[in-house]
Amino acid sequence: MALYPVIMAGGSGTRFWPLSRQARPKQFLPLASKQPLITDTAGRLKGLSPVKNTFIVCGPQHARNAAKLVKGLPKGNLLVEPVARNTAPAIALAAVVVAARDPKGILAVLPSDHHMADVAAFKATLAEAARIAEGGHIVTLGIKPHGPETGYGYIQVGDALAGGGQAVKAFKEKPDLETARQYVSSGEYLWNGGIFVFRADVILDAFAKHMPEMKKGLAALQQAVGKRTFGAVLKKVFPKLPSISIDYGVMEKASNIAVLPGDFGWSDVGSFAAIPEVRPADAKGNVVSGDAAVVVDCERCVILADKRPLAVVGLSDVVVVDSGDAVLVVPREKSQDVRKVVEALKARKLQKYL
């Protein structure tokens, strides 16, 4: 059984402005450690799969940076989307390339910008998911919820399956707080972590069955893979594929879905407010980065300094970020609204800050 990790490295860089920009979105930032998130993602696969089996899917703007940050990645394993078309076409592209090498090879689709605190537990869960997928199931990892989170989708879990994992009763959209509380208290729901494991041939069959509008394009890619013409065919075909997520395109329609619960300190590092989940805090709950940061009488703040002194005094539950050319100050509870800053900068045509 060969495992082929597929690291999804698209992204527009809006939630972590001013650190993230269009050319350097979240996955290229050292948010959880001293290394960029994409480097951490590839590094935690050591022992599960050699880097020669690892693939990265990204856009042309980010290809060079992605290749640089994942050491030893073969040139042919960098799959560059001509245009952004959401996760279903991106995964289909990777499946076509893997299937040409190993039709029953097992893909592990991983977001490039998540954090796993317990790497050993994550690797054990992923190995078990691969074992289940070998039998023909499309496996999704469900994260055991630690509270009524409204920022994640949920998976309603059914009975145990003979081959391992559990059946999926339903995928649920991000709920309001009261609904999230009901989900968690019922014990029937897991967070949807966006991690999928399946055989190359199985997922291609699923695309053909549940997304027939992709069939012609994927057939063209399959005929061209491994040939000199592949790049030209990709540029012609890929923009015509439907822009849709793997969740809507396949996961909510297929009957051979298995969910495997996992508890390995997962975080999607969704905003600056999540930084204390992935970095150590001081005695007052502050997460401080940068030798030039000066923090006085602050509690539960996230303070990220650049090279110049950044002084924060007497604040609680606030995010302060200095990127060198821009400064952000926002209450932690409003961290998701940072994308509105990016929208405002676009409206004012301040392109150099995007």
XYZ file of C-alpha atoms in Angstrom:
354
model
C 0.000 0.000 0.000
C 1.613 3.261 -1.167
C 0.444 6.559 0.346
C 0.530 9.722 -1.785
C -0.005 12.865 0.297
C -1.598 15.725 -1.643
C -1.016 19.088 0.023
C -3.610 21.668 -1.000
C -1.802 25.004 -1.094
C -4.260 27.434 -2.642
C -5.408 30.522 -0.739
C -5.805 34.245 -1.144
C -4.254 35.535 2.075
C -7.060 37.619 3.631
C -7.506 36.408 7.220
C -3.958 37.131 8.378
C -3.395 40.560 6.871
C -1.003 42.382 7.200
C 1.284 39.332 7.546
C -0.429 37.523 4.680
C -0.615 39.028 1.219
C -1.746 37.754 -2.177
C 1.764 36.520 -2.924
C 2.247 35.111 0.585
C -0.969 33.613 1.955
C -1.376 31.925 5.307
C 0.308 28.606 4.439
C 3.609 30.425 3.874
C 3.613 32.060 7.321
C 5.302 30.689 10.470
C 2.149 30.938 12.572
C 2.418 27.759 14.669
C 6.198 27.293 14.781
C 9.350 28.864 13.391
C 8.606 27.205 10.060
C 5.836 28.053 7.569
C 2.670 26.005 7.971
C 3.206 24.231 4.626
C 6.672 23.104 5.747
C 5.203 21.762 8.994
C 2.493 19.951 6.991
C 5.048 18.153 4.828
C 7.357 17.473 7.775
C 4.778 15.631 9.840
C 4.431 13.047 7.058
C 7.929 11.710 7.675
C 7.767 7.966 8.258
C 4.363 7.662 6.561
C 5.380 8.478 3.018
C 8.605 9.537 1.276
C 8.728 13.052 -0.161
C 8.962 11.548 -3.670
C 5.310 10.481 -3.202
C 4.166 13.888 -1.981
C 2.274 16.257 -4.278
C 1.440 19.934 -3.923
C -1.485 21.568 -5.728
C -1.342 25.358 -5.952
C -1.738 28.321 -8.286
C 1.009 29.778 -10.485
C 1.586 32.726 -8.161
C 2.577 30.416 -5.296
C 4.312 27.555 -7.112
C 7.905 28.712 -6.686
C 7.461 29.438 -2.986
C 5.718 26.113 -2.338
C 8.477 24.153 -4.072
C 11.132 26.003 -2.088
C 9.510 25.342 1.264
C 9.046 21.565 0.806
C 12.571 20.242 0.481
C 13.170 17.381 -1.953
C 9.838 17.677 -3.759
C 10.240 16.277 -7.310
C 9.526 18.834 -10.021
C 6.759 16.690 -11.484
C 4.985 16.564 -8.115
C 4.191 20.278 -8.165
C 0.765 20.477 -9.807
C -0.017 24.037 -10.850
C -3.653 24.944 -11.474
C -3.963 27.393 -14.387
C -6.861 29.042 -12.523
C -8.460 28.498 -9.129
C -11.405 26.087 -9.412
C -12.035 25.035 -5.790
C -11.122 21.680 -4.234
C -12.944 19.153 -6.457
C -10.995 19.931 -9.668
C -7.746 20.322 -7.702
C -8.169 16.872 -6.135
C -9.230 15.383 -9.474
C -6.016 16.705 -11.048
C -3.917 15.037 -8.342
C -5.891 11.798 -8.677
C -5.284 11.679 -12.434
C -1.530 12.078 -11.956
C -1.311 9.542 -9.105
C -3.512 7.017 -10.954
C -1.135 7.126 -13.918
C 1.669 5.984 -11.603
C -0.305 3.734 -9.298
C -4.051 3.210 -9.972
C -4.656 1.816 -6.506
C -2.333 4.302 -4.836
C -3.921 5.991 -1.822
C -4.200 9.769 -1.774
C -4.226 11.620 1.544
C -5.585 15.097 0.829
C -4.285 17.572 3.409
C -4.797 21.319 3.815
C -1.409 23.041 3.840
C -2.311 25.495 6.587
C -3.540 23.395 9.531
C -1.732 22.505 12.758
C -1.570 19.155 14.579
C -0.273 19.358 18.148
C 0.069 15.566 18.559
C 1.928 14.495 15.426
C 2.212 10.846 16.501
C -1.571 10.575 17.003
C -2.183 12.299 13.673
C 0.108 9.892 11.819
C -1.527 6.886 13.474
C -4.986 8.149 12.486
C -3.890 8.830 8.920
C -2.345 5.352 8.632
C -5.609 3.798 9.837
C -7.559 5.921 7.335
C -5.289 4.631 4.555
C -5.957 1.045 5.639
C -9.722 1.656 5.470
C -9.409 3.415 2.119
C -7.527 0.441 0.692
C -10.800 -1.486 0.928
C -12.589 0.988 -1.345
C -14.027 3.566 1.054
C -13.700 7.316 0.692
C -12.512 8.283 4.171
C -12.825 11.652 5.871
C -11.229 12.454 9.210
C -13.652 13.812 11.788
C -12.215 15.863 14.637
C -13.576 15.210 18.102
C -15.113 18.554 19.132
C -13.841 20.339 22.216
C -16.766 22.735 22.346
C -19.680 24.238 20.377
C -17.617 25.835 17.608
C -19.613 27.773 15.003
C -16.734 28.210 12.572
C -16.570 24.578 11.403
C -18.801 22.253 9.439
C -19.947 19.094 11.245
C -20.254 15.420 10.364
C -23.098 13.381 11.853
C -21.716 9.935 12.629
C -23.580 6.664 12.148
C -22.891 2.999 12.911
C -19.485 1.342 12.924
C -18.437 -0.161 9.580
C -17.052 -3.674 9.206
C -13.875 -2.433 7.521
C -13.218 0.266 10.111
C -14.447 3.790 10.695
C -18.100 4.758 10.911
C -20.877 5.537 8.474
C -21.780 9.163 7.762
C -25.391 10.143 8.351
C -25.012 13.722 7.131
C -22.661 16.626 6.510
C -23.818 19.832 8.192
C -22.994 23.440 7.352
C -21.485 25.768 9.937
C -24.195 26.057 12.616
C -25.310 28.875 14.877
C -24.254 28.639 18.519
C -27.391 26.924 19.830
C -27.277 24.295 17.076
C -23.567 23.735 17.701
C -24.313 23.132 21.393
C -26.940 20.543 20.435
C -24.491 18.829 18.099
C -21.776 18.575 20.734
C -24.062 17.495 23.582
C -25.580 14.724 21.424
C -22.207 13.030 20.988
C -23.147 12.199 17.382
C -21.126 14.889 15.643
C -17.510 15.560 14.706
C -15.888 18.640 13.239
C -15.193 18.413 9.514
C -11.416 18.867 9.267
C -11.216 18.805 5.472
C -8.852 15.811 5.386
C -9.692 12.999 2.949
C -8.128 9.621 2.146
C -9.049 7.405 -0.818
C -7.678 5.236 -3.605
C -6.962 7.059 -6.872
C -9.242 4.789 -8.889
C -12.054 5.036 -6.337
C -12.150 8.845 -6.305
C -11.954 9.025 -10.104
C -14.921 6.655 -10.299
C -16.743 8.886 -7.819
C -16.087 11.981 -9.938
C -17.388 10.160 -13.011
C -20.554 9.084 -11.179
C -21.389 12.174 -9.137
C -19.873 14.935 -11.274
C -20.446 13.819 -14.881
C -19.802 17.392 -16.048
C -16.115 16.723 -15.263
C -15.920 13.443 -17.177
C -14.823 14.840 -20.557
C -12.138 17.077 -19.045
C -10.727 14.358 -16.823
C -10.622 11.940 -19.782
C -8.530 14.469 -21.702
C -6.150 14.859 -18.765
C -5.854 11.089 -18.354
C -4.930 10.684 -22.023
C -2.276 13.424 -21.802
C -0.696 12.651 -18.419
C 2.964 11.743 -18.740
C 3.203 13.273 -22.227
C 4.741 16.551 -23.350
C 1.287 17.834 -24.185
C 0.003 17.535 -20.606
C 0.700 21.172 -19.688
C -1.098 22.486 -22.766
C -4.074 20.177 -22.200
C -4.253 21.223 -18.556
C -4.359 24.920 -19.504
C -7.142 24.226 -21.977
C -9.249 21.832 -19.904
C -8.897 22.952 -16.298
C -10.591 26.384 -16.602
C -13.661 24.627 -18.023
C -14.078 22.348 -14.996
C -16.818 23.366 -12.528
C -15.696 25.432 -9.558
C -17.034 23.328 -6.688
C -15.762 21.834 -3.458
C -15.133 18.123 -2.958
C -17.736 18.247 -0.153
C -20.560 19.352 -2.460
C -19.330 17.501 -5.521
C -18.710 14.055 -4.027
C -18.804 13.700 -0.241
C -22.474 14.624 0.182
C -23.531 12.289 -2.651
C -21.408 9.141 -2.406
C -22.553 6.078 -0.450
C -19.102 4.606 0.252
C -18.058 7.299 2.747
C -16.440 6.395 6.062
C -15.555 8.847 8.816
C -12.669 8.121 11.153
C -12.668 10.077 14.436
C -9.395 11.722 15.382
C -8.124 13.604 18.410
C -4.659 14.981 17.737
C -4.766 18.646 18.724
C -6.100 19.814 15.358
C -6.500 23.504 14.591
C -7.265 25.128 11.269
C -5.541 28.276 12.582
C -8.483 30.204 11.210
C -7.588 33.695 12.436
C -5.251 35.598 14.737
C -7.592 34.631 17.589
C -6.473 31.007 17.137
C -2.770 31.748 17.662
C -2.950 30.893 21.420
C -4.163 27.403 20.393
C -0.900 26.701 18.576
C 1.704 28.820 20.407
C 2.657 28.980 24.081
C 1.319 31.916 26.078
C 2.808 33.731 29.070
C 1.342 33.681 32.581
C -1.258 36.291 31.612
C -2.332 34.492 28.457
C -0.442 36.713 26.033
C 1.223 35.298 22.932
C 4.113 37.583 22.041
C 6.462 37.318 19.065
C 9.380 39.554 18.150
C 12.337 40.823 20.177
C 11.082 44.403 19.753
C 7.719 43.753 21.427
C 7.125 45.586 24.729
C 4.071 44.362 26.664
C 2.902 46.051 29.865
C -0.160 45.071 31.931
C -1.840 43.128 29.100
C -3.954 39.985 29.282
C -4.920 37.417 26.616
C -3.436 39.482 23.787
C -1.747 38.357 20.570
C 1.164 40.692 19.841
C 3.332 40.067 16.785
C 6.134 42.572 16.284
C 8.424 43.191 13.337
C 11.908 44.780 13.649
C 10.857 48.098 15.156
C 9.660 48.454 18.767
C 5.983 47.692 19.273
C 4.616 48.740 22.674
C 1.216 47.564 23.926
C 0.011 48.803 27.319
C -3.032 47.973 29.433
C -5.032 46.028 26.861
C -6.997 42.794 27.120
C -8.165 40.385 24.399
C -6.650 42.417 21.567
C -4.568 41.471 18.509
C -1.753 43.846 17.532
C 0.344 42.989 14.467
C 3.178 44.966 12.882
C 4.308 43.630 9.481
C 6.865 46.350 8.838
C 4.762 48.287 6.337
C 1.356 48.043 8.026
C -0.175 47.704 11.499
C -3.350 45.900 12.554
C -5.205 46.423 15.842
C -8.385 44.402 16.388
C -10.285 42.815 19.313
C -9.638 39.067 19.340
C -13.343 38.357 19.001
C -13.395 40.387 15.768
C -10.380 38.663 14.207
C -12.474 37.113 11.442
C -13.281 40.635 10.257
C -9.705 41.222 9.122
C -10.793 40.231 5.609
C -12.916 43.414 5.602
C -9.675 45.381 5.799
C -8.496 43.660 2.622
C -11.799 44.514 0.937
C -11.404 48.158 1.997
C -7.842 48.307 0.674
C -9.040 46.912 -2.654
C -11.821 49.498 -2.817
C -9.293 52.277 -2.187
C -6.927 50.788 -4.804
C -4.080 50.421 -2.309
C -2.680 47.457 -4.243
C 0.816 47.608 -2.772
C -0.607 46.521 0.596
C -2.433 43.505 -0.823
